[in-house]
Amino acid sequence: MNGDELERLSPEELLGVIRRQQAELAERDATIRALEAELAQFRRPAKTPENSSVPPSRGQQANRTQRRGRKRGPKRGH
């Protein structure tokens, strides 16, 4: 509703508009609180061997360089 429409309403109708808006705001506030709680779960740091009970073998591995040189094992065709 714009300002002109609101000016034409009676006091009782204005109270009805205010009550509906308050109900909508309360519903949106509840939705926002629920979404913020859900989002907080994703903001936790990732589990690593340093900050949790995750075993060290599950931690991030260092980047290894590719081997250059000859392959191991017998020569091809033998």
Short mmCIF file of N, CA and C in Angstrom, two decimals:
data_model
loop_
_atom_site.label_atom_id
_atom_site.label_comp_id
_atom_site.label_asym_id
_atom_site.label_seq_id
_atom_site.Cartn_x
_atom_site.Cartn_y
_atom_site.Cartn_z
N MET A 1 0.84 -1.19 0.00
CA MET A 1 0.00 0.00 0.00
C MET A 1 0.88 1.24 0.00
N ASN A 2 0.46 2.22 -0.78
CA ASN A 2 1.21 3.46 -0.77
C ASN A 2 0.56 4.46 0.19
N GLY A 3 1.15 5.62 0.30
CA GLY A 3 0.69 6.62 1.26
C GLY A 3 -0.73 7.10 1.01
N ASP A 4 -1.12 7.25 -0.27
CA ASP A 4 -2.48 7.72 -0.57
C ASP A 4 -3.53 6.71 -0.11
N GLU A 5 -3.26 5.44 -0.33
CA GLU A 5 -4.22 4.42 0.08
C GLU A 5 -4.33 4.36 1.60
N LEU A 6 -3.21 4.54 2.29
CA LEU A 6 -3.24 4.51 3.75
C LEU A 6 -4.02 5.69 4.32
N GLU A 7 -3.93 6.84 3.67
CA GLU A 7 -4.65 8.03 4.17
C GLU A 7 -6.15 7.85 4.07
N ARG A 8 -6.62 7.03 3.14
CA ARG A 8 -8.05 6.85 2.95
C ARG A 8 -8.65 5.84 3.94
N LEU A 9 -7.82 5.08 4.62
CA LEU A 9 -8.33 4.04 5.52
C LEU A 9 -8.79 4.63 6.85
N SER A 10 -9.76 3.97 7.43
CA SER A 10 -10.25 4.38 8.75
C SER A 10 -9.26 3.91 9.81
N PRO A 11 -9.36 4.44 11.02
CA PRO A 11 -8.45 4.00 12.09
C PRO A 11 -8.52 2.49 12.35
N GLU A 12 -9.72 1.91 12.26
CA GLU A 12 -9.85 0.47 12.48
C GLU A 12 -9.13 -0.31 11.38
N GLU A 13 -9.26 0.17 10.14
CA GLU A 13 -8.59 -0.50 9.02
C GLU A 13 -7.07 -0.37 9.14
N LEU A 14 -6.61 0.79 9.61
CA LEU A 14 -5.18 0.98 9.81
C LEU A 14 -4.65 0.03 10.87
N LEU A 15 -5.43 -0.16 11.95
CA LEU A 15 -5.02 -1.11 12.98
C LEU A 15 -4.93 -2.53 12.41
N GLY A 16 -5.84 -2.87 11.52
CA GLY A 16 -5.79 -4.19 10.87
C GLY A 16 -4.54 -4.35 10.03
N VAL A 17 -4.17 -3.29 9.30
CA VAL A 17 -2.95 -3.31 8.49
C VAL A 17 -1.74 -3.49 9.39
N ILE A 18 -1.71 -2.75 10.48
CA ILE A 18 -0.57 -2.83 11.41
C ILE A 18 -0.46 -4.23 12.01
N ARG A 19 -1.60 -4.82 12.39
CA ARG A 19 -1.57 -6.17 12.97
C ARG A 19 -1.06 -7.20 11.96
N ARG A 20 -1.50 -7.07 10.70
CA ARG A 20 -1.02 -8.00 9.67
C ARG A 20 0.48 -7.84 9.47
N GLN A 21 0.95 -6.60 9.46
CA GLN A 21 2.38 -6.36 9.28
C GLN A 21 3.18 -6.90 10.45
N GLN A 22 2.65 -6.74 11.67
CA GLN A 22 3.34 -7.28 12.84
C GLN A 22 3.43 -8.81 12.76
N ALA A 23 2.35 -9.45 12.31
CA ALA A 23 2.36 -10.91 12.18
C ALA A 23 3.38 -11.34 11.13
N GLU A 24 3.43 -10.61 10.01
CA GLU A 24 4.41 -10.94 8.96
C GLU A 24 5.83 -10.74 9.47
N LEU A 25 6.06 -9.67 10.21
CA LEU A 25 7.40 -9.41 10.75
C LEU A 25 7.81 -10.49 11.74
N ALA A 26 6.89 -10.92 12.58
CA ALA A 26 7.21 -11.97 13.55
C ALA A 26 7.56 -13.27 12.83
N GLU A 27 6.82 -13.58 11.78
CA GLU A 27 7.09 -14.79 11.00
C GLU A 27 8.46 -14.69 10.32
N ARG A 28 8.75 -13.54 9.76
CA ARG A 28 10.05 -13.35 9.09
C ARG A 28 11.20 -13.38 10.10
N ASP A 29 10.98 -12.81 11.28
CA ASP A 29 12.02 -12.86 12.31
C ASP A 29 12.32 -14.31 12.71
N ALA A 30 11.28 -15.12 12.83
CA ALA A 30 11.48 -16.53 13.17
C ALA A 30 12.24 -17.24 12.05
N THR A 31 11.90 -16.94 10.81
CA THR A 31 12.61 -17.54 9.68
C THR A 31 14.07 -17.12 9.67
N ILE A 32 14.33 -15.86 9.92
CA ILE A 32 15.71 -15.35 9.94
C ILE A 32 16.51 -16.03 11.04
N ARG A 33 15.93 -16.17 12.23
CA ARG A 33 16.63 -16.84 13.33
C ARG A 33 16.95 -18.29 12.97
N ALA A 34 16.01 -18.98 12.34
CA ALA A 34 16.24 -20.38 11.96
C ALA A 34 17.35 -20.46 10.90
N LEU A 35 17.33 -19.56 9.93
CA LEU A 35 18.35 -19.58 8.89
C LEU A 35 19.73 -19.20 9.43
N GLU A 36 19.77 -18.27 10.37
CA GLU A 36 21.05 -17.90 10.98
C GLU A 36 21.63 -19.06 11.78
N ALA A 37 20.77 -19.81 12.47
CA ALA A 37 21.24 -20.97 13.22
C ALA A 37 21.78 -22.03 12.26
N GLU A 38 21.09 -22.22 11.15
CA GLU A 38 21.56 -23.19 10.15
C GLU A 38 22.88 -22.75 9.53
N LEU A 39 23.00 -21.47 9.26
CA LEU A 39 24.23 -20.94 8.68
C LEU A 39 25.40 -21.05 9.64
N ALA A 40 25.14 -20.92 10.93
CA ALA A 40 26.22 -21.00 11.92
C ALA A 40 26.88 -22.38 11.90
N GLN A 41 26.13 -23.40 11.54
CA GLN A 41 26.70 -24.74 11.46
C GLN A 41 27.77 -24.81 10.38
N PHE A 42 27.58 -24.08 9.30
CA PHE A 42 28.51 -24.13 8.19
C PHE A 42 29.72 -23.23 8.41
N ARG A 43 29.66 -22.36 9.38
CA ARG A 43 30.77 -21.44 9.65
C ARG A 43 31.82 -22.05 10.57
N ARG A 44 31.55 -23.23 11.08
CA ARG A 44 32.52 -23.89 11.95
C ARG A 44 33.75 -24.26 11.13
N PRO A 45 34.92 -24.24 11.75
CA PRO A 45 36.12 -24.61 11.00
C PRO A 45 36.08 -26.09 10.62
N ALA A 46 36.75 -26.40 9.54
CA ALA A 46 36.80 -27.79 9.08
C ALA A 46 37.53 -28.65 10.11
N LYS A 47 37.13 -29.89 10.23
CA LYS A 47 37.78 -30.78 11.18
C LYS A 47 39.13 -31.21 10.61
N THR A 48 40.14 -31.01 11.40
CA THR A 48 41.49 -31.42 11.03
C THR A 48 42.07 -32.23 12.18
N PRO A 49 43.17 -32.92 11.95
CA PRO A 49 43.78 -33.67 13.06
C PRO A 49 44.18 -32.78 14.23
N GLU A 50 44.42 -31.49 13.97
CA GLU A 50 44.85 -30.59 15.04
C GLU A 50 43.71 -30.14 15.94
N ASN A 51 42.48 -30.03 15.39
CA ASN A 51 41.39 -29.47 16.19
C ASN A 51 40.25 -30.46 16.48
N SER A 52 40.47 -31.76 16.21
CA SER A 52 39.41 -32.73 16.47
C SER A 52 40.02 -34.11 16.66
N SER A 53 39.14 -35.09 16.73
CA SER A 53 39.61 -36.46 16.92
C SER A 53 39.84 -37.18 15.59
N VAL A 54 39.91 -36.44 14.51
CA VAL A 54 40.18 -37.03 13.20
C VAL A 54 41.61 -37.57 13.21
N PRO A 55 41.82 -38.81 12.77
CA PRO A 55 43.18 -39.36 12.79
C PRO A 55 44.09 -38.62 11.82
N PRO A 56 45.39 -38.59 12.11
CA PRO A 56 46.32 -37.86 11.25
C PRO A 56 46.32 -38.33 9.80
N SER A 57 45.99 -39.60 9.58
CA SER A 57 45.99 -40.10 8.20
C SER A 57 44.88 -39.46 7.36
N ARG A 58 43.90 -38.86 8.01
CA ARG A 58 42.80 -38.21 7.29
C ARG A 58 43.06 -36.72 7.04
N GLY A 59 44.18 -36.22 7.50
CA GLY A 59 44.51 -34.82 7.30
C GLY A 59 44.88 -34.55 5.86
N GLN A 60 45.08 -33.30 5.53
CA GLN A 60 45.45 -32.94 4.17
C GLN A 60 46.86 -33.40 3.88
N GLN A 61 47.03 -33.95 2.71
CA GLN A 61 48.34 -34.43 2.29
C GLN A 61 49.08 -33.31 1.58
N ALA A 62 50.38 -33.29 1.73
CA ALA A 62 51.20 -32.29 1.06
C ALA A 62 51.18 -32.55 -0.44
N ASN A 63 51.30 -31.48 -1.21
CA ASN A 63 51.37 -31.63 -2.65
C ASN A 63 52.70 -32.28 -3.02
N ARG A 64 52.63 -33.35 -3.76
CA ARG A 64 53.85 -34.04 -4.17
C ARG A 64 54.15 -33.70 -5.62
N THR A 65 55.40 -33.52 -5.92
CA THR A 65 55.79 -33.24 -7.30
C THR A 65 55.77 -34.54 -8.08
N GLN A 66 55.53 -34.43 -9.36
CA GLN A 66 55.52 -35.62 -10.20
C GLN A 66 56.94 -36.12 -10.39
N ARG A 67 57.07 -37.43 -10.43
CA ARG A 67 58.39 -38.01 -10.62
C ARG A 67 58.84 -37.82 -12.06
N ARG A 68 60.06 -37.47 -12.19
CA ARG A 68 60.65 -37.37 -13.51
C ARG A 68 61.75 -38.41 -13.60
N GLY A 69 61.87 -39.00 -14.69
CA GLY A 69 62.90 -40.01 -14.82
C GLY A 69 62.30 -41.32 -15.29
N ARG A 70 63.06 -42.35 -15.13
CA ARG A 70 62.66 -43.65 -15.66
C ARG A 70 61.64 -44.32 -14.75
N LYS A 71 60.78 -45.07 -15.39
CA LYS A 71 59.79 -45.82 -14.65
C LYS A 71 60.45 -47.04 -14.04
N ARG A 72 59.92 -47.50 -12.96
CA ARG A 72 60.43 -48.68 -12.29
C ARG A 72 59.92 -49.93 -12.99
N GLY A 73 60.60 -51.02 -12.75
CA GLY A 73 60.16 -52.30 -13.27
C GLY A 73 60.93 -52.71 -14.50
N PRO A 74 60.55 -53.86 -15.04
CA PRO A 74 61.28 -54.37 -16.21
C PRO A 74 61.00 -53.51 -17.43
N LYS A 75 61.90 -53.61 -18.39
CA LYS A 75 61.71 -52.85 -19.62
C LYS A 75 60.51 -53.40 -20.37
N ARG A 76 59.91 -52.57 -21.12
CA ARG A 76 58.73 -52.94 -21.85
C ARG A 76 59.06 -54.01 -22.91
N GLY A 77 58.22 -55.02 -22.98
CA GLY A 77 58.42 -56.06 -23.97
C GLY A 77 59.19 -57.26 -23.45
N HIS A 78 59.65 -57.22 -22.24
CA HIS A 78 60.41 -58.36 -21.69
C HIS A 78 59.58 -59.10 -20.69
#
